[in-house]
One Martini backbone bead per residue (centre of mass of N, CA, C, O) as a GRO file, in nm:
protein
  244
    1MET     BB    1  -1.247  -1.253   2.781
    2SER     BB    2  -1.028  -1.071   2.649
    3GLY     BB    3  -0.903  -0.791   2.579
    4PRO     BB    4  -0.882  -0.538   2.385
    5ILE     BB    5  -0.755  -0.415   2.075
    6SER     BB    6  -0.577  -0.140   2.005
    7VAL     BB    7  -0.627   0.083   1.718
    8ALA     BB    8  -0.535   0.202   1.415
    9ALA     BB    9  -0.725   0.357   1.133
   10PRO     BB   10  -0.808   0.378   0.838
   11GLN     BB   11  -1.092   0.499   0.716
   12ARG     BB   12  -1.160   0.270   0.509
   13VAL     BB   13  -1.130   0.038   0.706
   14HIS     BB   14  -1.344   0.127   0.905
   15ASP     BB   15  -1.581   0.132   0.701
   16ARG     BB   16  -1.572  -0.165   0.611
   17LEU     BB   17  -1.630  -0.288   0.886
   18ARG     BB   18  -1.907  -0.148   0.941
   19GLU     BB   19  -2.033  -0.285   0.663
   20ALA     BB   20  -1.992  -0.560   0.759
   21SER     BB   21  -2.079  -0.869   0.806
   22ASP     BB   22  -2.138  -1.112   1.003
   23GLY     BB   23  -1.861  -1.334   1.054
   24PRO     BB   24  -1.648  -1.529   0.919
   25ARG     BB   25  -1.293  -1.526   0.818
   26GLU     BB   26  -1.052  -1.569   0.598
   27VAL     BB   27  -0.725  -1.674   0.631
   28VAL     BB   28  -0.432  -1.579   0.430
   29HIS     BB   29  -0.248  -1.475   0.681
   30ALA     BB   30  -0.002  -1.580   0.943
   31SER     BB   31   0.188  -1.407   1.197
   32SER     BB   32   0.379  -1.216   1.418
   33THR     BB   33   0.304  -0.938   1.231
   34ALA     BB   34   0.048  -1.072   1.063
   35VAL     BB   35  -0.306  -1.049   0.972
   36TYR     BB   36  -0.497  -1.185   0.700
   37VAL     BB   37  -0.813  -1.111   0.542
   38ASP     BB   38  -1.121  -1.183   0.388
   39LEU     BB   39  -1.317  -0.888   0.300
   40ASP     BB   40  -1.506  -0.919   0.053
   41GLY     BB   41  -1.240  -0.901  -0.152
   42TRP     BB   42  -1.066  -0.773   0.085
   43CYS     BB   43  -0.762  -0.695   0.242
   44LEU     BB   44  -0.734  -0.743   0.588
   45GLY     BB   45  -0.537  -0.609   0.855
   46LEU     BB   46  -0.315  -0.708   1.128
   47VAL     BB   47  -0.061  -0.527   1.296
   48SER     BB   48   0.223  -0.480   1.439
   49ALA     BB   49   0.456  -0.268   1.577
   50THR     BB   50   0.689  -0.379   1.354
   51ALA     BB   51   0.521  -0.342   1.119
   52THR     BB   52   0.407  -0.248   0.832
   53ARG     BB   53   0.185   0.027   0.756
   54VAL     BB   54  -0.057  -0.058   0.592
   55PRO     BB   55  -0.356   0.079   0.434
   56CYS     BB   56  -0.520  -0.222   0.500
   57ALA     BB   57  -0.479  -0.177   0.820
   58LEU     BB   58  -0.449  -0.252   1.151
   59TRP     BB   59  -0.278  -0.067   1.411
   60SER     BB   60  -0.077  -0.199   1.643
   61THR     BB   61   0.109  -0.256   1.973
   62LEU     BB   62   0.182  -0.536   1.932
   63PRO     BB   63   0.469  -0.743   1.931
   64ASP     BB   64   0.284  -1.026   1.903
   65LEU     BB   65   0.062  -1.227   1.702
   66GLY     BB   66   0.126  -1.532   1.782
   67VAL     BB   67  -0.069  -1.531   2.048
   68LEU     BB   68  -0.295  -1.556   1.855
   69ASP     BB   69  -0.590  -1.674   1.741
   70PRO     BB   70  -0.639  -1.748   1.387
   71VAL     BB   71  -0.952  -1.659   1.443
   72VAL     BB   72  -1.192  -1.489   1.234
   73GLN     BB   73  -1.424  -1.212   1.289
   74VAL     BB   74  -1.730  -1.039   1.255
   75HIS     BB   75  -1.861  -0.792   1.506
   76ARG     BB   76  -2.024  -0.517   1.494
   77GLY     BB   77  -1.775  -0.376   1.319
   78GLU     BB   78  -1.565  -0.589   1.430
   79LEU     BB   79  -1.276  -0.737   1.495
   80VAL     BB   80  -1.208  -1.091   1.573
   81VAL     BB   81  -0.935  -1.245   1.752
   82GLY     BB   82  -1.046  -1.497   1.863
   83ASP     BB   83  -1.131  -1.335   2.181
   84ARG     BB   84  -1.040  -1.048   2.045
   85PRO     BB   85  -1.120  -0.738   2.014
   86VAL     BB   86  -1.095  -0.479   1.766
   87ARG     BB   87  -1.024  -0.139   1.855
   88VAL     BB   88  -1.097   0.175   1.746
   89THR     BB   89  -0.910   0.484   1.858
   90ARG     BB   90  -0.788   0.573   1.566
   91LEU     BB   91  -0.761   0.792   1.296
   92VAL     BB   92  -0.619   0.770   0.962
   93ASP     BB   93  -0.414   0.911   0.688
   94PRO     BB   94  -0.242   0.743   0.411
   95ARG     BB   95  -0.198   0.980   0.245
   96VAL     BB   96  -0.016   1.165   0.042
   97THR     BB   97   0.081   1.520   0.117
   98ARG     BB   98   0.394   1.519   0.005
   99VAL     BB   99   0.623   1.654  -0.245
  100GLY     BB  100   0.933   1.695  -0.298
  101ARG     BB  101   1.254   1.734  -0.406
  102HIS     BB  102   1.339   1.593  -0.729
  103GLU     BB  103   1.626   1.473  -0.926
  104ILE     BB  104   1.437   1.362  -1.201
  105SER     BB  105   1.458   1.286  -1.567
  106ARG     BB  106   1.554   0.976  -1.555
  107PHE     BB  107   1.531   0.644  -1.554
  108GLU     BB  108   1.734   0.435  -1.337
  109PRO     BB  109   1.822   0.091  -1.287
  110THR     BB  110   1.976   0.069  -0.972
  111ILE     BB  111   1.798  -0.181  -0.907
  112PRO     BB  112   1.865  -0.498  -0.973
  113MET     BB  113   1.572  -0.642  -0.936
  114THR     BB  114   1.446  -0.436  -1.177
  115SER     BB  115   1.614  -0.473  -1.450
  116GLY     BB  116   1.420  -0.716  -1.579
  117LEU     BB  117   1.144  -0.530  -1.648
  118ASP     BB  118   1.162  -0.317  -1.869
  119LEU     BB  119   1.175  -0.010  -1.805
  120PRO     BB  120   1.097   0.306  -1.875
  121ALA     BB  121   1.291   0.589  -1.897
  122ASP     BB  122   1.036   0.800  -1.900
  123GLY     BB  123   0.808   0.656  -1.695
  124ARG     BB  124   0.576   0.559  -1.901
  125LEU     BB  125   0.307   0.397  -1.821
  126THR     BB  126   0.112   0.132  -1.963
  127PRO     BB  127  -0.104  -0.121  -2.034
  128ALA     BB  128   0.131  -0.281  -2.185
  129HIS     BB  129   0.299  -0.334  -1.906
  130LEU     BB  130   0.124  -0.542  -1.737
  131ASP     BB  131   0.227  -0.824  -1.828
  132ARG     BB  132   0.524  -0.760  -1.672
  133LEU     BB  133   0.388  -0.689  -1.371
  134LEU     BB  134   0.135  -0.831  -1.300
  135GLY     BB  135   0.210  -1.082  -1.072
  136ARG     BB  136   0.529  -1.045  -1.073
  137GLY     BB  137   0.632  -1.264  -0.848
  138PRO     BB  138   0.684  -1.329  -0.531
  139GLY     BB  139   0.455  -1.343  -0.292
  140LEU     BB  140   0.218  -1.125  -0.162
  141THR     BB  141   0.405  -0.895  -0.320
  142PRO     BB  142   0.489  -0.851  -0.613
  143LEU     BB  143   0.720  -0.668  -0.772
  144GLY     BB  144   0.545  -0.552  -1.004
  145ASP     BB  145   0.329  -0.434  -0.810
  146ASP     BB  146   0.515  -0.242  -0.654
  147VAL     BB  147   0.580  -0.065  -0.892
  148LEU     BB  148   0.290   0.022  -0.946
  149SER     BB  149   0.232   0.143  -0.667
  150GLY     BB  150   0.448   0.364  -0.676
  151TRP     BB  151   0.336   0.504  -0.928
  152LEU     BB  152   0.038   0.557  -0.845
  153THR     BB  153   0.093   0.713  -0.585
  154THR     BB  154   0.265   0.943  -0.704
  155ARG     BB  155   0.064   1.053  -0.909
  156ALA     BB  156  -0.153   1.116  -0.699
  157ALA     BB  157   0.024   1.309  -0.522
  158LEU     BB  158   0.068   1.509  -0.782
  159GLY     BB  159  -0.220   1.530  -0.931
  160GLN     BB  160  -0.148   1.288  -1.178
  161PRO     BB  161  -0.339   1.075  -1.270
  162ASP     BB  162  -0.400   0.758  -1.445
  163ASP     BB  163  -0.696   0.649  -1.560
  164VAL     BB  164  -0.623   0.431  -1.766
  165LEU     BB  165  -0.432   0.259  -1.592
  166SER     BB  166  -0.616   0.222  -1.349
  167ALA     BB  167  -0.839   0.069  -1.502
  168ALA     BB  168  -0.658  -0.164  -1.601
  169VAL     BB  169  -0.582  -0.265  -1.322
  170ARG     BB  170  -0.868  -0.322  -1.210
  171ARG     BB  171  -0.941  -0.542  -1.432
  172ARG     BB  172  -0.660  -0.723  -1.324
  173LEU     BB  173  -0.654  -0.811  -1.012
  174GLY     BB  174  -0.699  -1.134  -1.042
  175VAL     BB  175  -0.378  -1.205  -1.108
  176THR     BB  176  -0.335  -1.160  -0.807
  177THR     BB  177  -0.316  -1.106  -0.498
  178LEU     BB  178  -0.514  -0.989  -0.254
  179LEU     BB  179  -0.316  -0.795  -0.123
  180SER     BB  180  -0.207  -0.662  -0.382
  181ALA     BB  181  -0.478  -0.564  -0.491
  182THR     BB  182  -0.539  -0.380  -0.249
  183LEU     BB  183  -0.281  -0.201  -0.273
  184LEU     BB  184  -0.350  -0.095  -0.554
  185ASP     BB  185  -0.607   0.046  -0.469
  186CYS     BB  186  -0.464   0.236  -0.274
  187ALA     BB  187  -0.267   0.369  -0.478
  188ILE     BB  188  -0.480   0.505  -0.659
  189ARG     BB  189  -0.557   0.687  -0.388
  190GLY     BB  190  -0.267   0.762  -0.240
  191GLU     BB  191  -0.193   0.521  -0.063
  192ALA     BB  192   0.067   0.458   0.191
  193LEU     BB  193   0.349   0.390   0.305
  194PRO     BB  194   0.545   0.561   0.520
  195GLN     BB  195   0.817   0.522   0.365
  196LEU     BB  196   0.716   0.650   0.100
  197ALA     BB  197   0.616   0.919   0.209
  198ASP     BB  198   0.893   1.009   0.319
  199TRP     BB  199   1.049   1.002   0.049
  200LEU     BB  200   0.869   1.201  -0.109
  201ALA     BB  201   0.918   1.441   0.091
  202GLU     BB  202   1.234   1.318   0.160
  203PRO     BB  203   1.523   1.234  -0.032
  204THR     BB  204   1.713   1.053   0.160
  205ASP     BB  205   1.916   0.820   0.283
  206ALA     BB  206   1.726   0.737   0.514
  207THR     BB  207   1.459   0.701   0.344
  208THR     BB  208   1.576   0.500   0.147
  209ASP     BB  209   1.660   0.277   0.345
  210ALA     BB  210   1.378   0.236   0.470
  211LEU     BB  211   1.241   0.146   0.207
  212LEU     BB  212   1.439  -0.094   0.131
  213ALA     BB  213   1.360  -0.254   0.411
  214VAL     BB  214   1.099  -0.346   0.280
  215GLY     BB  215   1.116  -0.633   0.268
  216ALA     BB  216   1.256  -0.806   0.011
  217THR     BB  217   1.113  -0.613  -0.251
  218SER     BB  218   0.909  -0.382  -0.198
  219GLY     BB  219   1.082  -0.126  -0.163
  220ALA     BB  220   1.219  -0.141  -0.440
  221GLY     BB  221   0.961  -0.128  -0.609
  222LEU     BB  222   0.853   0.141  -0.501
  223LEU     BB  223   1.100   0.311  -0.579
  224ALA     BB  224   1.091   0.255  -0.881
  225GLY     BB  225   0.802   0.360  -0.931
  226ALA     BB  226   0.846   0.648  -0.825
  227GLY     BB  227   1.072   0.720  -1.025
  228LEU     BB  228   0.901   0.688  -1.277
  229ALA     BB  229   0.686   0.901  -1.211
  230LEU     BB  230   0.878   1.141  -1.192
  231ALA     BB  231   0.992   1.108  -1.487
  232SER     BB  232   0.693   1.152  -1.624
  233ILE     BB  233   0.730   1.447  -1.491
  234GLU     BB  234   0.855   1.755  -1.544
  235ASP     BB  235   0.740   1.915  -1.257
  236HIS     BB  236   0.831   1.738  -0.993
  237THR     BB  237   1.025   1.955  -0.831
  238THR     BB  238   0.768   2.080  -0.724
  239PRO     BB  239   0.643   2.154  -0.448
  240ARG     BB  240   0.356   1.986  -0.297
  241ARG     BB  241   0.006   1.980  -0.187
  242VAL     BB  242  -0.242   1.782  -0.072
  243VAL     BB  243  -0.587   1.835  -0.065
  244ALA     BB  244  -0.857   1.689   0.106
   0.00000   0.00000   0.00000
């Protein structure tokens, strides 16, 4: 057997693996940058050093996952990819811990790809908006879901989650992909991609560009959703820190 793969893991990912029963797991996506499996109805990933560090994944330093045999199982609380056990050596917290000063009073759809979603200018999403957002768009994470994830993450980070919308999203997670449904669950809990967390903490040109560079449309959707959430709260410009 080859040596173990050392990874960093969000606490919830680590806990889910430890609680999972032994046995093979279905691979729902495999590429040179990420391998995603169905872990009892939750999408668990292993990502490369160059991939986006999504909050539902194990974060490796491997440059290329294409060299791994994409046959995955769980054994004694660890993921095993091919013949290589994936060993958690560091725990991380993917929750957004700071929202800096943002000068947003009204949402303006400046990102062309989101202009057709008919997003509310006051930023206030309701369960009625889910029909045109949840599962809408191509890929592993549809654009409409990314908008929702950005909104839910930001509201959670500001300490003002919307329990009604969150419950409505949870009831309808089956309409989208497994990965996207899992990331929406993470967003409700305030867990985010590092690029979104960086932009929320400090909205500069550099952090904006880094967020927009995520995926084909994911970064744009997350940015649009975060902007909506900020517009929906009058006192969002006050810097605050979430205490774990």
